[in-house]
mmCIF file of C-alpha atoms and ligand atoms in Angstrom:
data_model
loop_
_atom_site.group_PDB
_atom_site.id
_atom_site.type_symbol
_atom_site.label_atom_id
_atom_site.label_comp_id
_atom_site.label_asym_id
_atom_site.label_seq_id
_atom_site.Cartn_x
_atom_site.Cartn_y
_atom_site.Cartn_z
ATOM 1 C CA MET A 1 25.088 -1.381 0.309
ATOM 2 C CA ILE A 2 27.672 -0.255 -2.247
ATOM 3 C CA GLY A 3 29.290 -3.115 -4.123
ATOM 4 C CA THR A 4 26.705 -5.630 -2.953
ATOM 5 C CA GLU A 5 26.715 -8.983 -4.702
ATOM 6 C CA SER A 6 22.920 -9.075 -5.095
ATOM 7 C CA ARG A 7 21.688 -9.848 -8.588
ATOM 8 C CA ALA A 8 18.335 -8.804 -9.969
ATOM 9 C CA PRO A 9 16.379 -10.544 -12.719
ATOM 10 C CA LYS A 10 16.924 -8.862 -16.120
ATOM 11 C CA GLY A 11 13.245 -7.850 -16.243
ATOM 12 C CA ILE A 12 13.639 -5.698 -13.145
ATOM 13 C CA VAL A 13 16.659 -3.880 -14.566
ATOM 14 C CA ARG A 14 14.775 -3.291 -17.812
ATOM 15 C CA ALA A 15 11.757 -1.910 -15.909
ATOM 16 C CA ALA A 16 14.117 0.498 -14.148
ATOM 17 C CA LEU A 17 15.482 1.687 -17.515
ATOM 18 C CA VAL A 18 11.982 2.074 -18.984
ATOM 19 C CA ALA A 19 11.225 4.348 -16.009
ATOM 20 C CA ALA A 20 14.564 6.172 -16.244
ATOM 21 C CA VAL A 21 13.975 7.312 -19.830
ATOM 22 C CA ARG A 22 10.612 8.853 -18.847
ATOM 23 C CA ALA A 23 12.534 11.588 -16.998
ATOM 24 C CA PRO A 24 12.088 15.177 -18.193
ATOM 25 C CA SER A 25 14.980 16.744 -20.111
ATOM 26 C CA PRO A 26 15.560 20.144 -21.759
ATOM 27 C CA HIS A 27 13.861 20.121 -25.207
ATOM 28 C CA ASN A 28 13.393 16.358 -24.628
ATOM 29 C CA THR A 29 17.005 15.762 -25.640
ATOM 30 C CA GLN A 30 17.291 12.653 -23.393
ATOM 31 C CA PRO A 31 20.995 13.292 -22.713
ATOM 32 C CA TRP A 32 21.733 9.888 -21.112
ATOM 33 C CA ARG A 33 23.350 6.552 -21.799
ATOM 34 C CA PHE A 34 23.251 3.471 -19.582
ATOM 35 C CA GLU A 35 25.533 0.510 -19.062
ATOM 36 C CA VAL A 36 24.013 -2.319 -17.059
ATOM 37 C CA ASP A 37 24.416 -5.797 -15.707
ATOM 38 C CA ASP A 38 22.234 -7.502 -13.131
ATOM 39 C CA ARG A 39 23.970 -5.780 -10.215
ATOM 40 C CA ARG A 40 24.270 -2.150 -11.296
ATOM 41 C CA ILE A 41 23.061 0.564 -13.631
ATOM 42 C CA ASP A 42 25.681 3.103 -14.689
ATOM 43 C CA VAL A 43 24.389 6.439 -15.943
ATOM 44 C CA PHE A 44 26.499 8.500 -18.361
ATOM 45 C CA LEU A 45 26.044 11.961 -19.806
ATOM 46 C CA ASP A 46 25.587 11.848 -23.600
ATOM 47 C CA ARG A 47 27.600 14.931 -24.604
ATOM 48 C CA ASP A 48 26.204 14.816 -28.143
ATOM 49 C CA ARG A 49 22.812 15.647 -26.647
ATOM 50 C CA VAL A 50 23.816 18.605 -24.496
ATOM 51 C CA LEU A 51 22.289 21.799 -25.923
ATOM 52 C CA PRO A 52 25.215 24.027 -27.009
ATOM 53 C CA VAL A 53 23.249 27.281 -26.786
ATOM 54 C CA ALA A 54 20.691 26.896 -23.979
ATOM 55 C CA ASP A 55 22.848 24.631 -21.809
ATOM 56 C CA ALA A 56 26.484 25.141 -22.821
ATOM 57 C CA ASP A 57 27.959 23.744 -19.587
ATOM 58 C CA GLY A 58 25.589 20.752 -19.427
ATOM 59 C CA ARG A 59 23.987 21.797 -16.130
ATOM 60 C CA GLU A 60 20.448 21.065 -17.316
ATOM 61 C CA ALA A 61 21.538 17.793 -18.930
ATOM 62 C CA ARG A 62 22.957 16.674 -15.569
ATOM 63 C CA ILE A 63 19.668 17.698 -13.905
ATOM 64 C CA ALA A 64 17.830 15.478 -16.405
ATOM 65 C CA CYS A 65 20.164 12.564 -15.634
ATOM 66 C CA GLY A 66 19.586 13.047 -11.891
ATOM 67 C CA ALA A 67 15.853 12.807 -12.579
ATOM 68 C CA ALA A 68 16.440 9.598 -14.559
ATOM 69 C CA VAL A 69 18.299 8.101 -11.575
ATOM 70 C CA VAL A 70 15.304 8.715 -9.316
ATOM 71 C CA ASN A 71 12.901 7.167 -11.822
ATOM 72 C CA ALA A 72 15.076 4.055 -12.021
ATOM 73 C CA ARG A 73 15.213 3.755 -8.236
ATOM 74 C CA VAL A 74 11.457 4.294 -7.904
ATOM 75 C CA ALA A 75 10.824 1.469 -10.396
ATOM 76 C CA LEU A 76 13.271 -0.804 -8.573
ATOM 77 C CA ALA A 77 11.516 -0.115 -5.248
ATOM 78 C CA ALA A 78 8.129 -0.880 -6.829
ATOM 79 C CA ALA A 79 9.565 -4.185 -8.091
ATOM 80 C CA GLY A 80 10.709 -5.094 -4.569
ATOM 81 C CA GLN A 81 14.364 -4.293 -5.172
ATOM 82 C CA SER A 82 16.312 -2.040 -2.814
ATOM 83 C CA SER A 83 19.005 0.201 -4.315
ATOM 84 C CA THR A 84 21.648 2.737 -3.391
ATOM 85 C CA VAL A 85 23.167 5.429 -5.552
ATOM 86 C CA GLU A 86 26.708 6.697 -5.881
ATOM 87 C CA LEU A 87 27.000 10.043 -7.674
ATOM 88 C CA VAL A 88 30.008 10.853 -9.886
ATOM 89 C CA PRO A 89 31.631 7.526 -8.880
ATOM 90 C CA ASP A 90 34.630 7.812 -11.224
ATOM 91 C CA LYS A 91 36.749 10.899 -10.600
ATOM 92 C CA GLU A 92 38.637 10.169 -13.855
ATOM 93 C CA ASN A 93 35.434 10.328 -15.897
ATOM 94 C CA PRO A 94 33.123 13.251 -15.031
ATOM 95 C CA ASP A 95 30.586 12.039 -17.609
ATOM 96 C CA HIS A 96 30.033 8.901 -15.536
ATOM 97 C CA LEU A 97 27.296 10.580 -13.523
ATOM 98 C CA ALA A 98 25.955 7.832 -11.305
ATOM 99 C CA THR A 99 25.933 4.188 -10.400
ATOM 100 C CA VAL A 100 22.724 2.687 -9.061
ATOM 101 C CA TRP A 101 23.657 -0.439 -7.108
ATOM 102 C CA LEU A 102 20.975 -3.069 -6.761
ATOM 103 C CA GLY A 103 20.599 -4.307 -3.197
ATOM 104 C CA ASN A 104 18.514 -7.025 -1.620
ATOM 105 C CA ALA A 105 14.865 -7.844 -2.206
ATOM 106 C CA ALA A 106 12.712 -5.480 -0.131
ATOM 107 C CA PRO A 107 9.002 -5.317 0.740
ATOM 108 C CA VAL A 108 6.999 -3.116 -1.638
ATOM 109 C CA ARG A 109 5.111 -0.292 0.080
ATOM 110 C CA PRO A 110 1.940 1.200 -1.458
ATOM 111 C CA ALA A 111 3.810 4.527 -1.684
ATOM 112 C CA ASP A 112 6.454 2.897 -3.940
ATOM 113 C CA GLU A 113 3.750 1.657 -6.301
ATOM 114 C CA ALA A 114 2.063 5.075 -6.357
ATOM 115 C CA LEU A 115 5.358 6.799 -7.225
ATOM 116 C CA CYS A 116 6.056 4.255 -9.944
ATOM 117 C CA ARG A 117 2.642 4.928 -11.516
ATOM 118 C CA ALA A 118 3.383 8.664 -11.298
ATOM 119 C CA VAL A 119 6.558 8.127 -13.385
ATOM 120 C CA GLN A 120 4.286 7.116 -16.286
ATOM 121 C CA TYR A 121 1.605 9.797 -15.695
ATOM 122 C CA ARG A 122 3.935 12.755 -15.142
ATOM 123 C CA ARG A 123 4.300 15.086 -18.060
ATOM 124 C CA THR A 124 5.134 18.716 -18.590
ATOM 125 C CA ASN A 125 1.831 20.545 -18.839
ATOM 126 C CA ARG A 126 2.099 23.868 -20.696
ATOM 127 C CA ARG A 127 -1.644 24.468 -20.741
ATOM 128 C CA PRO A 128 -3.550 26.848 -18.468
ATOM 129 C CA PHE A 129 -4.225 25.558 -14.963
ATOM 130 C CA LEU A 130 -7.432 25.973 -13.005
ATOM 131 C CA ASP A 131 -7.759 28.927 -10.646
ATOM 132 C CA ARG A 132 -7.633 26.523 -7.722
ATOM 133 C CA PRO A 133 -4.924 26.904 -5.091
ATOM 134 C CA VAL A 134 -2.534 24.057 -4.345
ATOM 135 C CA PRO A 135 -3.215 23.178 -0.685
ATOM 136 C CA ALA A 136 -0.563 23.490 2.041
ATOM 137 C CA ARG A 137 -0.453 19.697 2.447
ATOM 138 C CA VAL A 138 0.616 19.207 -1.174
ATOM 139 C CA ARG A 139 3.097 22.116 -1.106
ATOM 140 C CA HIS A 140 4.649 20.577 1.990
ATOM 141 C CA ALA A 141 4.872 17.133 0.347
ATOM 142 C CA MET A 142 6.664 18.622 -2.694
ATOM 143 C CA SER A 143 9.098 20.625 -0.552
ATOM 144 C CA GLN A 144 9.874 17.614 1.636
ATOM 145 C CA ALA A 145 10.380 15.431 -1.428
ATOM 146 C CA ALA A 146 12.992 17.895 -2.746
ATOM 147 C CA LEU A 147 14.685 18.140 0.658
ATOM 148 C CA THR A 148 15.178 14.369 0.865
ATOM 149 C CA GLU A 149 17.513 14.716 -2.122
ATOM 150 C CA GLY A 150 19.365 17.729 -0.728
ATOM 151 C CA ALA A 151 17.785 20.654 -2.613
ATOM 152 C CA THR A 152 15.290 23.322 -1.579
ATOM 153 C CA LEU A 153 12.013 24.038 -3.333
ATOM 154 C CA VAL A 154 11.283 27.704 -2.673
ATOM 155 C CA LEU A 155 7.605 28.501 -3.240
ATOM 156 C CA LEU A 156 7.132 32.135 -4.251
ATOM 157 C CA ASP A 157 4.253 32.984 -1.934
ATOM 158 C CA ARG A 158 4.851 36.720 -1.724
ATOM 159 C CA PRO A 159 3.211 38.597 -4.609
ATOM 160 C CA ALA A 160 6.283 40.846 -4.916
ATOM 161 C CA ASP A 161 8.520 37.790 -5.490
ATOM 162 C CA LEU A 162 6.148 36.359 -8.070
ATOM 163 C CA ASP A 163 6.028 39.697 -9.900
ATOM 164 C CA ARG A 164 9.816 40.011 -9.841
ATOM 165 C CA LEU A 165 10.234 36.487 -11.197
ATOM 166 C CA ALA A 166 7.643 37.201 -13.897
ATOM 167 C CA VAL A 167 9.646 40.258 -15.023
ATOM 168 C CA LEU A 168 12.904 38.270 -15.156
ATOM 169 C CA LEU A 169 11.122 35.494 -17.022
ATOM 170 C CA ARG A 170 9.683 37.867 -19.608
ATOM 171 C CA GLN A 171 13.050 39.553 -20.148
ATOM 172 C CA ALA A 172 14.823 36.213 -20.543
ATOM 173 C CA GLU A 173 12.138 34.888 -22.885
ATOM 174 C CA THR A 174 12.453 38.032 -25.037
ATOM 175 C CA ARG A 175 16.247 37.762 -25.174
ATOM 176 C CA GLN A 176 16.175 34.081 -26.090
ATOM 177 C CA SER A 177 13.488 34.622 -28.716
ATOM 178 C CA GLU A 178 15.659 37.335 -30.315
ATOM 179 C CA ASP A 179 18.765 35.137 -30.381
ATOM 180 C CA PRO A 180 19.032 33.386 -33.784
ATOM 181 C CA ALA A 181 21.283 30.623 -32.380
ATOM 182 C CA PHE A 182 18.821 29.889 -29.571
ATOM 183 C CA LEU A 183 15.879 29.910 -31.991
ATOM 184 C CA ASP A 184 17.668 27.620 -34.400
ATOM 185 C CA GLU A 185 18.355 25.150 -31.578
ATOM 186 C CA LEU A 186 14.755 25.379 -30.349
ATOM 187 C CA ARG A 187 13.473 24.758 -33.886
ATOM 188 C CA ARG A 188 15.675 21.703 -34.323
ATOM 189 C CA TRP A 189 14.265 20.217 -31.111
ATOM 190 C CA THR A 190 10.648 21.077 -31.867
ATOM 191 C CA SER A 191 9.255 18.026 -33.548
ATOM 192 C CA HIS A 192 6.992 18.190 -36.572
ATOM 193 C CA GLU A 193 7.687 14.604 -37.583
ATOM 194 C CA LEU A 194 5.488 11.655 -36.805
ATOM 195 C CA GLY A 195 7.575 8.833 -35.388
ATOM 196 C CA ARG A 196 10.410 11.027 -34.114
ATOM 197 C CA THR A 197 11.551 9.724 -30.708
ATOM 198 C CA ASP A 198 13.053 12.891 -29.240
ATOM 199 C CA GLY A 199 12.319 16.624 -29.228
ATOM 200 C CA VAL A 200 9.122 18.353 -28.131
ATOM 201 C CA PRO A 201 6.095 17.501 -30.312
ATOM 202 C CA LEU A 202 3.899 20.408 -31.313
ATOM 203 C CA ALA A 203 1.005 18.770 -29.448
ATOM 204 C CA ALA A 204 2.884 19.262 -26.157
ATOM 205 C CA GLY A 205 2.734 23.064 -26.499
ATOM 206 C CA GLY A 206 0.025 25.155 -24.877
ATOM 207 C CA PRO A 207 -2.427 27.646 -26.396
ATOM 208 C CA ARG A 208 -1.369 31.254 -26.898
ATOM 209 C CA PRO A 209 -1.686 33.083 -23.588
ATOM 210 C CA ALA A 210 -4.306 35.823 -23.523
ATOM 211 C CA GLU A 211 -3.189 39.450 -23.272
ATOM 212 C CA GLY A 212 -2.057 40.237 -19.719
ATOM 213 C CA THR A 213 -0.924 36.703 -18.826
ATOM 214 C CA LEU A 214 1.710 36.972 -16.094
ATOM 215 C CA LEU A 215 4.105 34.176 -17.022
ATOM 216 C CA ALA A 216 5.931 33.904 -20.353
ATOM 217 C CA LEU A 217 6.010 30.243 -21.328
ATOM 218 C CA ARG A 218 8.514 28.948 -23.864
ATOM 219 C CA ARG A 219 6.892 28.572 -27.291
ATOM 220 C CA TYR A 220 7.446 25.227 -28.999
ATOM 221 C CA GLY A 221 6.178 25.883 -32.523
ATOM 222 C CA GLU A 222 3.455 28.338 -33.391
ATOM 223 C CA THR A 223 0.644 26.188 -34.693
ATOM 224 C CA SER A 224 -2.038 27.164 -32.232
ATOM 225 C CA THR A 225 -4.226 30.130 -33.035
ATOM 226 C CA ILE A 226 -6.282 29.436 -29.933
ATOM 227 C CA VAL A 227 -5.897 32.122 -27.269
ATOM 228 C CA ARG A 228 -6.676 31.225 -23.653
ATOM 229 C CA PRO A 229 -6.318 32.965 -20.308
ATOM 230 C CA TYR A 230 -3.893 31.250 -17.947
ATOM 231 C CA GLU A 231 -4.424 30.972 -14.189
ATOM 232 C CA SER A 232 -4.616 34.401 -12.577
ATOM 233 C CA GLU A 233 -2.565 33.529 -9.477
ATOM 234 C CA PRO A 234 0.035 30.995 -10.577
ATOM 235 C CA LEU A 235 2.074 29.003 -8.091
ATOM 236 C CA VAL A 236 5.753 29.296 -8.998
ATOM 237 C CA ALA A 237 8.621 27.524 -7.263
ATOM 238 C CA VAL A 238 12.388 27.813 -7.598
ATOM 239 C CA LEU A 239 14.404 24.664 -6.986
ATOM 240 C CA ALA A 240 17.752 25.697 -5.535
ATOM 241 C CA SER A 241 20.928 24.078 -4.290
ATOM 242 C CA ALA A 242 23.459 25.328 -1.724
ATOM 243 C CA THR A 243 26.423 25.181 -4.131
ATOM 244 C CA ASP A 244 26.672 24.827 -7.902
ATOM 245 C CA THR A 245 28.867 21.835 -8.753
ATOM 246 C CA ALA A 246 28.182 18.909 -11.094
ATOM 247 C CA LEU A 247 27.172 16.968 -7.984
ATOM 248 C CA ASP A 248 24.656 19.676 -7.073
ATOM 249 C CA HIS A 249 23.148 19.491 -10.559
ATOM 250 C CA LEU A 250 22.623 15.762 -10.182
ATOM 251 C CA ARG A 251 21.150 16.208 -6.703
ATOM 252 C CA ALA A 252 18.920 18.992 -8.026
ATOM 253 C CA GLY A 253 17.702 16.599 -10.735
ATOM 254 C CA GLN A 254 16.920 13.969 -8.134
ATOM 255 C CA ALA A 255 15.111 16.560 -6.011
ATOM 256 C CA LEU A 256 13.240 17.878 -9.054
ATOM 257 C CA GLN A 257 11.965 14.425 -9.907
ATOM 258 C CA ARG A 258 10.973 13.597 -6.314
ATOM 259 C CA ALA A 259 9.038 16.890 -6.160
ATOM 260 C CA LEU A 260 7.392 16.294 -9.564
ATOM 261 C CA LEU A 261 6.372 12.754 -8.587
ATOM 262 C CA ALA A 262 4.965 14.008 -5.262
ATOM 263 C CA ALA A 263 2.998 16.613 -7.250
ATOM 264 C CA THR A 264 1.763 14.015 -9.752
ATOM 265 C CA THR A 265 0.515 11.645 -7.032
ATOM 266 C CA ALA A 266 -1.477 14.583 -5.612
ATOM 267 C CA GLY A 267 -2.975 15.408 -9.030
ATOM 268 C CA VAL A 268 -0.842 18.538 -9.445
ATOM 269 C CA SER A 269 0.724 19.323 -12.838
ATOM 270 C CA ALA A 270 3.907 21.238 -13.555
ATOM 271 C CA SER A 271 5.608 23.065 -16.371
ATOM 272 C CA PHE A 272 9.086 24.581 -16.497
ATOM 273 C CA LEU A 273 10.011 28.271 -16.682
ATOM 274 C CA THR A 274 13.760 27.891 -16.930
ATOM 275 C CA GLN A 275 14.514 30.811 -19.279
ATOM 276 C CA PRO A 276 15.872 33.127 -16.512
ATOM 277 C CA VAL A 277 18.210 30.462 -15.100
ATOM 278 C CA GLU A 278 19.632 29.701 -18.557
ATOM 279 C CA LEU A 279 21.112 33.211 -18.920
ATOM 280 C CA PRO A 280 24.002 33.915 -16.517
ATOM 281 C CA ASP A 281 23.031 37.458 -15.530
ATOM 282 C CA SER A 282 19.343 36.765 -15.001
ATOM 283 C CA ARG A 283 20.288 33.623 -13.065
ATOM 284 C CA VAL A 284 22.160 35.921 -10.654
ATOM 285 C CA ALA A 285 19.050 38.097 -10.416
ATOM 286 C CA VAL A 286 16.897 35.044 -9.540
ATOM 287 C CA ARG A 287 19.533 34.048 -6.997
ATOM 288 C CA GLU A 288 19.309 37.465 -5.344
ATOM 289 C CA MET A 289 15.560 36.959 -4.869
ATOM 290 C CA LEU A 290 16.062 33.892 -2.692
ATOM 291 C CA VAL A 291 16.218 34.524 1.052
ATOM 292 C CA GLN A 292 18.773 31.781 1.715
ATOM 293 C CA PRO A 293 21.949 32.029 -0.323
ATOM 294 C CA ALA A 294 21.291 29.357 -2.919
ATOM 295 C CA HIS A 295 21.808 28.611 -6.609
ATOM 296 C CA PRO A 296 18.608 28.438 -8.648
ATOM 297 C CA GLN A 297 18.529 25.327 -10.845
ATOM 298 C CA VAL A 298 14.971 25.061 -12.169
ATOM 299 C CA VAL A 299 11.819 27.208 -12.043
ATOM 300 C CA LEU A 300 8.459 25.454 -12.008
ATOM 301 C CA ARG A 301 4.849 26.488 -12.458
ATOM 302 C CA LEU A 302 2.482 24.238 -10.506
ATOM 303 C CA GLY A 303 -1.257 23.782 -10.506
ATOM 304 C CA TYR A 304 -4.290 21.729 -11.438
ATOM 305 C CA GLY A 305 -4.485 21.109 -15.159
ATOM 306 C CA PHE A 306 -6.265 19.053 -17.775
ATOM 307 C CA ALA A 307 -4.675 16.073 -19.480
ATOM 308 C CA THR A 308 -1.873 16.818 -21.901
ATOM 309 C CA ALA A 309 -0.063 14.756 -24.540
ATOM 310 C CA SER A 310 2.871 12.577 -23.568
ATOM 311 C CA THR A 311 6.197 13.046 -25.334
ATOM 312 C CA PRO A 312 8.100 10.239 -27.086
ATOM 313 C CA ARG A 313 11.317 8.564 -25.933
ATOM 314 C CA ARG A 314 14.080 6.605 -27.610
ATOM 315 C CA ARG A 315 13.840 2.895 -26.882
ATOM 316 C CA VAL A 316 15.741 1.539 -23.891
ATOM 317 C CA GLU A 317 17.817 -0.664 -26.221
ATOM 318 C CA GLU A 318 18.985 2.412 -28.119
ATOM 319 C CA VAL A 319 20.469 4.018 -25.019
ATOM 320 C CA THR A 320 21.719 0.952 -23.132
ATOM 321 C CA ARG A 321 24.713 -1.327 -23.394
ATOM 322 C CA ARG A 322 24.546 -4.617 -21.449
ATOM 323 C CA ARG A 323 27.800 -5.781 -19.951
ATOM 324 C CA ASP A 324 26.817 -9.428 -19.531
HETATM 325 C C1 FMN N 1 16.314 21.145 -16.768
HETATM 326 C C2 FMN N 1 15.048 21.246 -17.602
HETATM 327 C C3 FMN N 1 14.670 22.468 -18.138
HETATM 328 C C4 FMN N 1 13.483 22.581 -18.877
HETATM 329 N N1 FMN N 1 13.102 23.820 -19.333
HETATM 330 C C5 FMN N 1 11.912 23.955 -19.974
HETATM 331 C C6 FMN N 1 11.418 25.251 -20.328
HETATM 332 O O1 FMN N 1 12.037 26.266 -20.052
HETATM 333 N N2 FMN N 1 10.205 25.325 -20.934
HETATM 334 C C7 FMN N 1 9.457 24.223 -21.187
HETATM 335 O O2 FMN N 1 8.354 24.357 -21.719
HETATM 336 N N3 FMN N 1 9.885 22.983 -20.848
HETATM 337 C C8 FMN N 1 11.085 22.827 -20.238
HETATM 338 N N4 FMN N 1 11.504 21.593 -19.824
HETATM 339 C C9 FMN N 1 10.616 20.440 -20.029
HETATM 340 C C10 FMN N 1 11.030 19.585 -21.212
HETATM 341 O O3 FMN N 1 10.757 20.224 -22.416
HETATM 342 C C11 FMN N 1 10.275 18.226 -21.095
HETATM 343 O O4 FMN N 1 10.719 17.566 -19.948
HETATM 344 C C12 FMN N 1 10.505 17.345 -22.295
HETATM 345 O O5 FMN N 1 9.965 17.913 -23.460
HETATM 346 C C13 FMN N 1 9.873 15.960 -22.090
HETATM 347 O O6 FMN N 1 8.492 16.068 -21.859
HETATM 348 P P1 FMN N 1 7.808 15.558 -20.520
HETATM 349 O O7 FMN N 1 8.377 16.336 -19.371
HETATM 350 O O8 FMN N 1 6.345 15.810 -20.709
HETATM 351 O O9 FMN N 1 8.110 14.090 -20.343
HETATM 352 C C14 FMN N 1 12.685 21.433 -19.100
HETATM 353 C C15 FMN N 1 13.086 20.201 -18.568
HETATM 354 C C16 FMN N 1 14.253 20.092 -17.825
HETATM 355 C C17 FMN N 1 14.648 18.779 -17.214
#
């Protein structure tokens, strides 16, 4: 219930923040700030961490913050704490993206604990996946998970759609990799430093794709000389929303995270192919591919992969201000 007087022990709020910061974000920028007391967690956009080239209007940063909201709520549920969320609660301050209100104590279901574990295990996996199809049961679980947060996960099952997306992806990847401003930004967020707490570490990149690989993955650093074939029939999904407002971006982030956690609990890995939705004209082209009129927010590659390195995060204390 919004505005409830329930108070949670500090440890529970901290656990929610530890989960929140595990959310994915573009180039691992972690574009969030939190203000908390024992009744609420306020989530703010950190404008200094919005990517000026790849994400000039902050759409992807808001998606990341929506994902952080879901992680916080999943951790609260696993700690026996109900919660509700209010999106964009302050019309005067559009950077105040969400308030998570803590509710009453609630019974913990095994599914809550499984999702909370998945928050820690989930990571972007840019390595080749096995040539093993993702079963209908798991596809359904991911789609339903996205729907519960008001966005649609469109699985590209028709070969023609996959091929079309692959062309748009390759074109967008080429354009971005020829844009000095984009490359400079990518370089600054690719981490070569031990101990750095943001950016994408080189170890999180994948091997070079063998000649003829369908999907063009973003290259974070070029250290690997290893060449590997990627899966021959990749599963690609477009996460889309009905309209394209700041609220939709937050909802898309929540849906993204629910879908990724559903995938993780089923042993399915994901990586992002967002290049074509970062360029306005190719985003329109992706939009035209979707049967329902919808705005593409994120493109995912899904499959069964091997373990991959986790990426660092700034400490909760660095991104949180306590009000009490
Ligand atoms: C909106 C959004 C867009 C992203 N786009 C890409 C992308 O195009 N290519 C990529 O390799 N990773 C992409 N990522 C993944 C981030 O790089 C990743 O979440 C971040 O480095 C943290 O790593 P983790 O997901 O393993 O925790 C994206 C993430 C988000 C939330």
